[in-house]
PDB file of C-alpha atoms in Angstrom:
ATOM      1  CA  MET A1500       0.074  -0.229   0.111  1.00  0.00           C
ATOM      2  CA  THR A1501       2.426   2.967   1.166  1.00  0.00           C
ATOM      3  CA  THR A1502       4.444   1.448  -1.465  1.00  0.00           C
ATOM      4  CA  ASP A1503       1.946   1.523  -4.311  1.00  0.00           C
ATOM      5  CA  LEU A1504       1.786   5.207  -2.855  1.00  0.00           C
ATOM      6  CA  ASP A1505       4.841   6.144  -3.647  1.00  0.00           C
ATOM      7  CA  THR A1506       5.068   5.084  -6.856  1.00  0.00           C
ATOM      8  CA  TYR A1507       1.717   6.787  -7.842  1.00  0.00           C
ATOM      9  CA  ARG A1508       3.541  10.202  -5.948  1.00  0.00           C
ATOM     10  CA  GLN A1509       6.527   9.973  -8.234  1.00  0.00           C
ATOM     11  CA  ARG A1510       5.423   8.869 -11.122  1.00  0.00           C
ATOM     12  CA  LEU A1511       2.629  12.055 -10.916  1.00  0.00           C
ATOM     13  CA  LEU A1512       4.965  13.778 -10.191  1.00  0.00           C
ATOM     14  CA  VAL A1513       6.949  13.302 -13.704  1.00  0.00           C
ATOM     15  CA  GLU A1514       3.455  13.225 -15.519  1.00  0.00           C
ATOM     16  CA  LEU A1515       1.960  16.990 -13.965  1.00  0.00           C
ATOM     17  CA  ARG A1516       6.413  17.976 -14.153  1.00  0.00           C
ATOM     18  CA  ARG A1517       5.598  16.918 -18.233  1.00  0.00           C
ATOM     19  CA  ARG A1518       2.359  18.995 -18.746  1.00  0.00           C
ATOM     20  CA  GLY A1519       4.664  22.688 -16.983  1.00  0.00           C
ATOM     21  CA  VAL A1520       2.144  22.428 -14.627  1.00  0.00           C
ATOM     22  CA  PRO A1521       3.888  24.452 -12.098  1.00  0.00           C
ATOM     23  CA  GLY A1522       5.344  23.709  -8.673  1.00  0.00           C
ATOM     24  CA  ASP A1523       2.705  24.658  -6.135  1.00  0.00           C
ATOM     25  CA  ARG A1524       0.278  22.748  -8.332  1.00  0.00           C
ATOM     26  CA  VAL A1525       2.090  20.046  -8.023  1.00  0.00           C
ATOM     27  CA  GLY A1526       2.544  19.449  -4.741  1.00  0.00           C
ATOM     28  CA  GLU A1527      -1.794  20.568  -4.502  1.00  0.00           C
ATOM     29  CA  ALA A1528      -1.797  17.967  -6.258  1.00  0.00           C
ATOM     30  CA  ILE A1529       0.286  14.653  -4.412  1.00  0.00           C
ATOM     31  CA  ALA A1530      -1.505  15.806  -1.039  1.00  0.00           C
ATOM     32  CA  GLU A1531      -4.587  15.537  -2.482  1.00  0.00           C
ATOM     33  CA  VAL A1532      -3.583  11.861  -3.392  1.00  0.00           C
ATOM     34  CA  GLU A1533      -2.345  11.205  -0.079  1.00  0.00           C
ATOM     35  CA  SER A1534      -5.235  12.557   1.675  1.00  0.00           C
ATOM     36  CA  HIS A1535      -8.155  10.368  -0.100  1.00  0.00           C
ATOM     37  CA  VAL A1536      -7.077   7.126  -0.325  1.00  0.00           C
ATOM     38  CA  ALA A1537      -6.400   7.642   3.310  1.00  0.00           C
ATOM     39  CA  GLU A1538      -9.778   8.511   4.023  1.00  0.00           C
ATOM     40  CA  SER A1539     -11.487   6.130   1.423  1.00  0.00           C
ATOM     41  CA  GLY A1540      -8.817   3.137   1.464  1.00  0.00           C
ATOM     42  CA  GLU A1541      -8.506   2.846  -1.952  1.00  0.00           C
ATOM     43  CA  ASP A1542      -5.503   2.413  -4.570  1.00  0.00           C
ATOM     44  CA  PRO A1543      -4.231   5.527  -5.816  1.00  0.00           C
ATOM     45  CA  VAL A1544      -4.798   3.711  -9.611  1.00  0.00           C
ATOM     46  CA  THR A1545      -8.649   2.979  -9.009  1.00  0.00           C
ATOM     47  CA  ALA A1546      -9.120   6.355  -7.787  1.00  0.00           C
ATOM     48  CA  PHE A1547      -7.498   8.294  -9.561  1.00  0.00           C
ATOM     49  CA  GLY A1548      -6.674   6.165 -12.691  1.00  0.00           C
ATOM     50  CA  GLU A1549      -3.064   5.478 -14.170  1.00  0.00           C
ATOM     51  CA  PRO A1550      -0.889   9.328 -13.207  1.00  0.00           C
ATOM     52  CA  ASP A1551      -0.190   9.616 -17.187  1.00  0.00           C
ATOM     53  CA  ALA A1552      -4.033   9.986 -17.619  1.00  0.00           C
ATOM     54  CA  TYR A1553      -4.532  12.086 -13.820  1.00  0.00           C
ATOM     55  CA  ALA A1554      -2.099  14.222 -14.509  1.00  0.00           C
ATOM     56  CA  GLU A1555      -4.074  15.424 -18.063  1.00  0.00           C
ATOM     57  CA  ARG A1556      -7.375  15.960 -16.794  1.00  0.00           C
ATOM     58  CA  LEU A1557      -5.984  18.334 -13.457  1.00  0.00           C
ATOM     59  CA  SER A1558      -3.695  20.644 -16.057  1.00  0.00           C
ATOM     60  CA  GLU A1559      -6.665  20.456 -18.945  1.00  0.00           C
ATOM     61  CA  SER A1560      -8.523  21.712 -15.034  1.00  0.00           C
ATOM     62  CA  LEU A1561      -5.885  24.343 -14.276  1.00  0.00           C
ATOM     63  CA  HIS A1562      -6.183  25.143 -18.207  1.00  0.00           C
ATOM     64  CA  LEU A1563      -2.760  25.799 -18.565  1.00  0.00           C
ATOM     65  CA  PRO A1564      -1.689  28.211 -21.497  1.00  0.00           C
ATOM     66  CA  ALA A1565      -1.324  26.614 -24.769  1.00  0.00           C
ATOM     67  CA  GLY A1566       2.879  26.942 -24.283  1.00  0.00           C
ATOM     68  CA  ARG A1567       4.044  25.372 -21.459  1.00  0.00           C
ATOM     69  CA  ALA A1568       3.015  21.654 -22.181  1.00  0.00           C
ATOM     70  CA  GLY A1569       6.190  19.540 -23.129  1.00  0.00           C
ATOM     71  CA  ARG A1570       9.444  20.622 -21.001  1.00  0.00           C
ATOM     72  CA  ALA A1571       9.365  20.606 -17.863  1.00  0.00           C
ATOM     73  CA  GLY A1572      12.404  23.706 -16.579  1.00  0.00           C
ATOM     74  CA  PRO A1573      13.998  26.071 -16.966  1.00  0.00           C
ATOM     75  CA  GLY A1574      14.176  25.323 -20.704  1.00  0.00           C
ATOM     76  CA  GLY A1575      16.683  27.660 -22.099  1.00  0.00           C
ATOM     77  CA  ARG A1576      18.983  28.450 -19.660  1.00  0.00           C
ATOM     78  CA  THR A1577      19.796  24.389 -19.818  1.00  0.00           C
ATOM     79  CA  GLY A1578      22.506  24.692 -22.866  1.00  0.00           C
ATOM     80  CA  LEU A1579      23.721  28.284 -20.311  1.00  0.00           C
ATOM     81  CA  ALA A1580      24.159  25.478 -17.292  1.00  0.00           C
ATOM     82  CA  ASN A1581      26.006  22.650 -19.246  1.00  0.00           C
ATOM     83  CA  ALA A1582      28.814  25.191 -20.717  1.00  0.00           C
ATOM     84  CA  VAL A1583      29.018  26.616 -17.271  1.00  0.00           C
ATOM     85  CA  VAL A1584      29.927  22.850 -15.640  1.00  0.00           C
ATOM     86  CA  ALA A1585      32.386  22.337 -18.183  1.00  0.00           C
ATOM     87  CA  ALA A1586      34.221  25.192 -18.559  1.00  0.00           C
ATOM     88  CA  VAL A1587      34.812  24.698 -14.388  1.00  0.00           C
ATOM     89  CA  SER A1588      35.125  20.840 -14.441  1.00  0.00           C
ATOM     90  CA  PHE A1589      37.428  21.270 -17.510  1.00  0.00           C
ATOM     91  CA  ALA A1590      40.082  23.904 -15.834  1.00  0.00           C
ATOM     92  CA  ALA A1591      40.026  22.322 -11.588  1.00  0.00           C
ATOM     93  CA  ALA A1592      40.737  18.943 -13.486  1.00  0.00           C
ATOM     94  CA  GLY A1593      43.456  21.223 -15.333  1.00  0.00           C
ATOM     95  CA  LEU A1594      44.523  23.028 -11.938  1.00  0.00           C
ATOM     96  CA  ILE A1595      44.811  19.195 -10.058  1.00  0.00           C
ATOM     97  CA  GLY A1596      46.122  17.096 -12.864  1.00  0.00           C
ATOM     98  CA  GLY A1597      48.703  20.274 -13.850  1.00  0.00           C
ATOM     99  CA  ALA A1598      49.701  20.448  -9.691  1.00  0.00           C
ATOM    100  CA  LEU A1599      49.899  16.397  -9.858  1.00  0.00           C
ATOM    101  CA  ALA A1600      52.338  16.902 -12.106  1.00  0.00           C
ATOM    102  CA  GLY A1601      54.220  19.111 -12.724  1.00  0.00           C
ATOM    103  CA  ASP A1602      57.505  19.931 -10.771  1.00  0.00           C
ATOM    104  CA  GLY A1603      59.803  23.051  -9.556  1.00  0.00           C
ATOM    105  CA  PRO A1604      58.086  24.305  -5.840  1.00  0.00           C
ATOM    106  CA  VAL A1605      55.488  22.663  -3.970  1.00  0.00           C
ATOM    107  CA  ALA A1606      54.191  26.104  -3.090  1.00  0.00           C
ATOM    108  CA  PRO A1607      52.530  27.600  -6.018  1.00  0.00           C
ATOM    109  CA  ARG A1608      51.653  23.744  -7.555  1.00  0.00           C
ATOM    110  CA  ALA A1609      49.447  23.925  -3.957  1.00  0.00           C
ATOM    111  CA  ALA A1610      47.839  26.920  -4.343  1.00  0.00           C
ATOM    112  CA  ALA A1611      46.494  25.948  -7.586  1.00  0.00           C
ATOM    113  CA  GLY A1612      45.245  22.684  -6.352  1.00  0.00           C
ATOM    114  CA  ILE A1613      43.827  23.593  -3.472  1.00  0.00           C
ATOM    115  CA  THR A1614      42.001  26.056  -6.168  1.00  0.00           C
ATOM    116  CA  GLY A1615      40.748  23.423  -8.258  1.00  0.00           C
ATOM    117  CA  LEU A1616      39.637  21.716  -5.382  1.00  0.00           C
ATOM    118  CA  ALA A1617      37.626  24.570  -4.353  1.00  0.00           C
ATOM    119  CA  ALA A1618      35.977  25.010  -6.850  1.00  0.00           C
ATOM    120  CA  LEU A1619      35.356  21.247  -7.770  1.00  0.00           C
ATOM    121  CA  ALA A1620      33.736  22.253  -4.320  1.00  0.00           C
ATOM    122  CA  GLY A1621      31.383  25.065  -5.534  1.00  0.00           C
ATOM    123  CA  LEU A1622      30.943  23.307  -9.196  1.00  0.00           C
ATOM    124  CA  VAL A1623      29.287  20.595  -7.139  1.00  0.00           C
ATOM    125  CA  ALA A1624      27.039  23.285  -4.359  1.00  0.00           C
ATOM    126  CA  TRP A1625      26.159  24.986  -8.472  1.00  0.00           C
ATOM    127  CA  LEU A1626      24.751  22.753  -9.247  1.00  0.00           C
ATOM    128  CA  ALA A1627      23.054  20.910  -6.720  1.00  0.00           C
ATOM    129  CA  ARG A1628      20.461  24.936  -6.339  1.00  0.00           C
ATOM    130  CA  TYR A1629      19.989  24.774  -9.938  1.00  0.00           C
ATOM    131  CA  GLN A1630      18.772  21.141  -9.754  1.00  0.00           C
ATOM    132  CA  ARG A1631      16.726  23.192  -6.736  1.00  0.00           C
ATOM    133  CA  ARG A1632      15.860  25.868  -8.503  1.00  0.00           C
ATOM    134  CA  ALA A1633      14.964  23.735 -12.475  1.00  0.00           C
ATOM    135  CA  GLN A1634      12.728  20.964 -10.427  1.00  0.00           C
ATOM    136  CA  ASN A1635      10.591  24.414  -9.732  1.00  0.00           C
ATOM    137  CA  ARG A1636       9.857  23.003  -6.242  1.00  0.00           C
ATOM    138  CA  VAL A1637       7.208  21.052  -5.404  1.00  0.00           C
ATOM    139  CA  ILE A1638       5.433  22.771  -2.259  1.00  0.00           C
ATOM    140  CA  ASP A1639       3.265  19.623  -0.235  1.00  0.00           C
ATOM    141  CA  PRO A1640       1.119  22.336   0.405  1.00  0.00           C
ATOM    142  CA  ARG A1641       0.430  20.964   4.051  1.00  0.00           C
ATOM    143  CA  THR A1642       4.228  22.306   5.711  1.00  0.00           C
ATOM    144  CA  GLY A1643       4.696  24.614   3.289  1.00  0.00           C
ATOM    145  CA  THR A1644       8.462  23.248   3.150  1.00  0.00           C
ATOM    146  CA  ASP A1645       9.540  20.849  -0.299  1.00  0.00           C
ATOM    147  CA  LEU A1646       7.409  17.625  -0.679  1.00  0.00           C
ATOM    148  CA  ARG A1647      10.943  15.208  -0.189  1.00  0.00           C
ATOM    149  CA  PHE A1648      11.443  12.856  -2.973  1.00  0.00           C
ATOM    150  CA  PRO A1649      14.628  10.292  -2.984  1.00  0.00           C
ATOM    151  CA  ALA A1650      15.510  10.229  -6.448  1.00  0.00           C
ATOM    152  CA  PRO A1651      16.985  13.929  -6.783  1.00  0.00           C
ATOM    153  CA  ARG A1652      19.120  13.049  -3.420  1.00  0.00           C
ATOM    154  CA  ALA A1653      20.591   9.468  -4.462  1.00  0.00           C
ATOM    155  CA  ALA A1654      21.759  11.528  -7.928  1.00  0.00           C
ATOM    156  CA  LEU A1655      23.291  14.138  -5.966  1.00  0.00           C
ATOM    157  CA  LEU A1656      25.578  11.083  -3.498  1.00  0.00           C
ATOM    158  CA  THR A1657      26.451   9.242  -7.326  1.00  0.00           C
ATOM    159  CA  PHE A1658      27.724  12.296  -8.187  1.00  0.00           C
ATOM    160  CA  ALA A1659      29.195  13.486  -5.253  1.00  0.00           C
ATOM    161  CA  GLY A1660      30.853   9.933  -4.700  1.00  0.00           C
ATOM    162  CA  ALA A1661      31.618   9.388  -8.180  1.00  0.00           C
ATOM    163  CA  MET A1662      34.092  12.188  -8.445  1.00  0.00           C
ATOM    164  CA  ALA A1663      35.949  11.645  -5.004  1.00  0.00           C
ATOM    165  CA  ALA A1664      36.636   7.869  -6.155  1.00  0.00           C
ATOM    166  CA  LEU A1665      37.622   9.762  -9.641  1.00  0.00           C
ATOM    167  CA  LEU A1666      39.970  13.004  -7.300  1.00  0.00           C
ATOM    168  CA  VAL A1667      40.782   9.098  -4.581  1.00  0.00           C
ATOM    169  CA  ILE A1668      42.425   7.221  -8.184  1.00  0.00           C
ATOM    170  CA  MET A1669      44.548  10.264  -9.498  1.00  0.00           C
ATOM    171  CA  LEU A1670      45.971  10.846  -6.079  1.00  0.00           C
ATOM    172  CA  ILE A1671      46.261   6.930  -6.193  1.00  0.00           C
ATOM    173  CA  THR A1672      48.322   6.802  -9.696  1.00  0.00           C
ATOM    174  CA  HIS A1673      50.305  10.043  -9.069  1.00  0.00           C
ATOM    175  CA  LEU A1674      51.660   8.755  -5.727  1.00  0.00           C
TER     176      LEU A1674
ATOM    177  CA  MET B 332     -31.090   5.394  -1.396  1.00  0.00           C
ATOM    178  CA  ASP B 333     -29.991   2.915  -4.615  1.00  0.00           C
ATOM    179  CA  GLU B 334     -26.571   2.324  -5.369  1.00  0.00           C
ATOM    180  CA  ARG B 335     -26.878   3.236  -9.097  1.00  0.00           C
ATOM    181  CA  GLN B 336     -24.175   4.575 -11.863  1.00  0.00           C
ATOM    182  CA  TRP B 337     -25.848   7.365 -13.748  1.00  0.00           C
ATOM    183  CA  PRO B 338     -23.970   7.835 -17.281  1.00  0.00           C
ATOM    184  CA  ALA B 339     -20.846   9.826 -17.546  1.00  0.00           C
ATOM    185  CA  GLU B 340     -22.316  12.280 -20.016  1.00  0.00           C
ATOM    186  CA  TRP B 341     -25.031  12.941 -17.383  1.00  0.00           C
ATOM    187  CA  MET B 342     -22.851  12.838 -14.560  1.00  0.00           C
ATOM    188  CA  ARG B 343     -20.644  15.386 -16.907  1.00  0.00           C
ATOM    189  CA  GLY B 344     -23.644  18.040 -17.388  1.00  0.00           C
ATOM    190  CA  ALA B 345     -24.856  18.060 -12.900  1.00  0.00           C
ATOM    191  CA  LEU B 346     -21.676  16.716 -11.229  1.00  0.00           C
ATOM    192  CA  GLU B 347     -20.334  20.672 -11.161  1.00  0.00           C
ATOM    193  CA  VAL B 348     -22.780  22.496 -10.172  1.00  0.00           C
ATOM    194  CA  CYS B 349     -23.860  18.880  -7.817  1.00  0.00           C
ATOM    195  CA  VAL B 350     -20.252  19.805  -6.242  1.00  0.00           C
ATOM    196  CA  LEU B 351     -20.566  23.208  -5.648  1.00  0.00           C
ATOM    197  CA  ALA B 352     -23.596  22.825  -3.809  1.00  0.00           C
ATOM    198  CA  VAL B 353     -22.609  20.283  -1.538  1.00  0.00           C
ATOM    199  CA  VAL B 354     -19.987  22.552  -0.955  1.00  0.00           C
ATOM    200  CA  ALA B 355     -22.731  25.479  -0.376  1.00  0.00           C
ATOM    201  CA  ARG B 356     -24.286  24.203   2.775  1.00  0.00           C
ATOM    202  CA  ALA B 357     -21.231  23.045   5.104  1.00  0.00           C
ATOM    203  CA  GLU B 358     -17.017  23.727   4.660  1.00  0.00           C
ATOM    204  CA  THR B 359     -15.811  19.987   3.524  1.00  0.00           C
ATOM    205  CA  TYR B 360     -12.928  17.690   2.093  1.00  0.00           C
ATOM    206  CA  GLY B 361     -12.532  16.136  -1.128  1.00  0.00           C
ATOM    207  CA  TYR B 362     -13.330  12.632   0.334  1.00  0.00           C
ATOM    208  CA  GLU B 363     -16.147  13.819   2.660  1.00  0.00           C
ATOM    209  CA  ILE B 364     -18.250  15.159  -0.863  1.00  0.00           C
ATOM    210  CA  ALA B 365     -17.539  12.246  -2.435  1.00  0.00           C
ATOM    211  CA  GLN B 366     -20.064  10.565   0.016  1.00  0.00           C
ATOM    212  CA  ARG B 367     -22.960  13.374   0.363  1.00  0.00           C
ATOM    213  CA  LEU B 368     -22.442  12.396  -3.587  1.00  0.00           C
ATOM    214  CA  GLN B 369     -23.331   8.576  -3.047  1.00  0.00           C
ATOM    215  CA  ASP B 370     -26.521   9.246  -0.083  1.00  0.00           C
ATOM    216  CA  ALA B 371     -27.455  12.298  -2.748  1.00  0.00           C
ATOM    217  CA  GLY B 372     -27.951   9.361  -4.556  1.00  0.00           C
ATOM    218  CA  LEU B 373     -25.868   9.992  -7.772  1.00  0.00           C
ATOM    219  CA  GLY B 374     -23.247   6.849  -7.710  1.00  0.00           C
ATOM    220  CA  THR B 375     -19.110   6.319  -7.037  1.00  0.00           C
ATOM    221  CA  VAL B 376     -17.578   9.490  -7.393  1.00  0.00           C
ATOM    222  CA  LYS B 377     -13.483   8.714  -7.944  1.00  0.00           C
ATOM    223  CA  GLY B 378     -11.306  10.799  -7.036  1.00  0.00           C
ATOM    224  CA  GLY B 379     -10.063  11.193 -10.298  1.00  0.00           C
ATOM    225  CA  THR B 380     -13.284  12.931 -11.287  1.00  0.00           C
ATOM    226  CA  LEU B 381     -13.651  14.721  -8.930  1.00  0.00           C
ATOM    227  CA  TYR B 382     -10.288  17.446  -8.202  1.00  0.00           C
ATOM    228  CA  PRO B 383     -10.102  18.414 -11.555  1.00  0.00           C
ATOM    229  CA  ILE B 384     -13.978  19.635 -10.812  1.00  0.00           C
ATOM    230  CA  LEU B 385     -13.232  20.593  -7.666  1.00  0.00           C
ATOM    231  CA  THR B 386      -9.548  21.979  -9.215  1.00  0.00           C
ATOM    232  CA  ARG B 387     -11.214  24.344 -11.812  1.00  0.00           C
ATOM    233  CA  LEU B 388     -13.547  25.421  -9.849  1.00  0.00           C
ATOM    234  CA  GLU B 389     -11.534  26.438  -7.340  1.00  0.00           C
ATOM    235  CA  ARG B 390      -9.339  28.303 -10.033  1.00  0.00           C
ATOM    236  CA  ASP B 391     -12.849  30.247 -11.233  1.00  0.00           C
ATOM    237  CA  GLY B 392     -13.529  31.945  -7.630  1.00  0.00           C
ATOM    238  CA  LEU B 393     -15.995  29.736  -6.792  1.00  0.00           C
ATOM    239  CA  LEU B 394     -14.088  27.794  -3.842  1.00  0.00           C
ATOM    240  CA  THR B 395     -11.230  28.640  -1.568  1.00  0.00           C
ATOM    241  CA  SER B 396      -9.580  25.777  -0.297  1.00  0.00           C
ATOM    242  CA  ALA B 397      -7.064  24.933   3.109  1.00  0.00           C
ATOM    243  CA  TRP B 398      -5.736  22.023   4.630  1.00  0.00           C
ATOM    244  CA  ARG B 399      -5.460  21.437   8.312  1.00  0.00           C
ATOM    245  CA  ALA B 400      -4.406  18.882   9.974  1.00  0.00           C
ATOM    246  CA  GLY B 401      -6.002  15.300  10.241  1.00  0.00           C
ATOM    247  CA  GLU B 402      -6.270  13.410  14.218  1.00  0.00           C
ATOM    248  CA  ALA B 403      -4.063  11.100  12.275  1.00  0.00           C
ATOM    249  CA  GLY B 404      -3.009  10.766   8.389  1.00  0.00           C
ATOM    250  CA  PRO B 405      -1.618  13.307   5.692  1.00  0.00           C
ATOM    251  CA  GLY B 406      -4.775  16.070   6.259  1.00  0.00           C
ATOM    252  CA  ARG B 407      -7.754  17.051   4.637  1.00  0.00           C
ATOM    253  CA  LYS B 408      -8.127  19.837   2.036  1.00  0.00           C
ATOM    254  CA  TYR B 409     -11.324  21.927   2.700  1.00  0.00           C
ATOM    255  CA  PHE B 410     -13.009  23.705  -0.354  1.00  0.00           C
ATOM    256  CA  ALA B 411     -15.894  26.853   1.074  1.00  0.00           C
ATOM    257  CA  ILE B 412     -17.651  28.570  -0.855  1.00  0.00           C
ATOM    258  CA  THR B 413     -17.071  32.235  -2.365  1.00  0.00           C
ATOM    259  CA  PRO B 414     -19.408  35.036  -2.988  1.00  0.00           C
ATOM    260  CA  ALA B 415     -18.922  34.261  -6.493  1.00  0.00           C
ATOM    261  CA  GLY B 416     -19.920  30.298  -6.246  1.00  0.00           C
ATOM    262  CA  GLU B 417     -23.312  31.063  -4.256  1.00  0.00           C
ATOM    263  CA  ARG B 418     -24.159  33.578  -7.070  1.00  0.00           C
ATOM    264  CA  ALA B 419     -22.870  30.757  -9.632  1.00  0.00           C
ATOM    265  CA  LEU B 420     -24.759  27.857  -8.145  1.00  0.00           C
ATOM    266  CA  ARG B 421     -27.502  29.781  -7.736  1.00  0.00           C
ATOM    267  CA  GLU B 422     -27.608  30.619 -11.508  1.00  0.00           C
ATOM    268  CA  ARG B 423     -27.152  27.264 -12.781  1.00  0.00           C
ATOM    269  CA  THR B 424     -29.437  25.390 -10.525  1.00  0.00           C
ATOM    270  CA  GLU B 425     -31.772  27.619 -12.496  1.00  0.00           C
ATOM    271  CA  ASP B 426     -30.674  26.587 -16.133  1.00  0.00           C
ATOM    272  CA  TRP B 427     -30.582  23.416 -15.202  1.00  0.00           C
ATOM    273  CA  VAL B 428     -34.612  23.141 -13.665  1.00  0.00           C
ATOM    274  CA  THR B 429     -35.104  24.857 -17.109  1.00  0.00           C
ATOM    275  CA  PHE B 430     -33.837  23.225 -19.384  1.00  0.00           C
ATOM    276  CA  THR B 431     -34.706  19.211 -17.164  1.00  0.00           C
ATOM    277  CA  GLU B 432     -37.945  20.453 -17.921  1.00  0.00           C
ATOM    278  CA  ARG B 433     -38.003  21.355 -20.858  1.00  0.00           C
ATOM    279  CA  ALA B 434     -36.204  17.782 -21.782  1.00  0.00           C
ATOM    280  CA  THR B 435     -38.814  15.656 -19.400  1.00  0.00           C
ATOM    281  CA  THR B 436     -41.655  16.979 -20.963  1.00  0.00           C
ATOM    282  CA  LEU B 437     -40.461  17.265 -24.266  1.00  0.00           C
ATOM    283  CA  MET B 438     -39.385  13.013 -23.457  1.00  0.00           C
ATOM    284  CA  THR B 439     -42.712  12.374 -21.648  1.00  0.00           C
ATOM    285  CA  THR B 440     -45.326  13.664 -24.100  1.00  0.00           C
ATOM    286  CA  ARG B 441     -46.665  11.826 -26.061  1.00  0.00           C
ATOM    287  CA  SER B 442     -48.578  13.689 -28.309  1.00  0.00           C
ATOM    288  CA  SER B 443     -47.303  15.317 -31.108  1.00  0.00           C
ATOM    289  CA  GLN B 444     -48.167  19.285 -33.398  1.00  0.00           C
ATOM    290  CA  PRO B 445     -51.050  18.579 -35.375  1.00  0.00           C
TER     291      PRO B 445
END
């Protein structure tokens, strides 16, 4: 029952997003489903139908402007975000790589390495913030806080873990 | 009241005004609205039908809503009718009565005009 509800919440979120429904309305819709099935004891699919069909009906009743359907999030800025991520990653990798591989005085190399690491840390923080904004935050109307979904957090942890592993490998191969 | 289901196209025509009428009686939440409709003999109304109607009525300014915590569970969204909603309910009810009277007269009158 709870896993069914969790799955339904996730699928409804995706389907409403796909139709450009704003985050606060997505939060309302998910809270309505939770509240209703808690009272009726029904399975979410029995009460509300498949998430894609229900999302379609809900977005119709919201009368969203035609252009909003389609991609969720600030699509126009995705290209810029990719460019920034690529540029900072290359610069940071260059700095760290140079610091590890180069010879000469230690102090400037250490400074370059630390700058590179700081740039990477900043990039990770910025990506997390960008993702939250791009998500057009789904607000739980009952608490006024973000609705919690496990998936994005897991993705960010995976990303951070991969970066850490990469650094460890670089350090091992160079020492 | 009997448990029969009515044709979907009839429900589409009547449900929005009926939901307004239920909320006009007393502030109430989604599941209870569905219960009231069923008690009135209109059949089972699923959440997937009801909430888009409530969403539309709220978007049009005929209803307002507020979340309140229940004793247990995930809370309830209470709906209340606005002055615009009261006006809309009066007008649509009058129209509905006129329409159904005319339809009933037509359906039940056998003798055709000469």
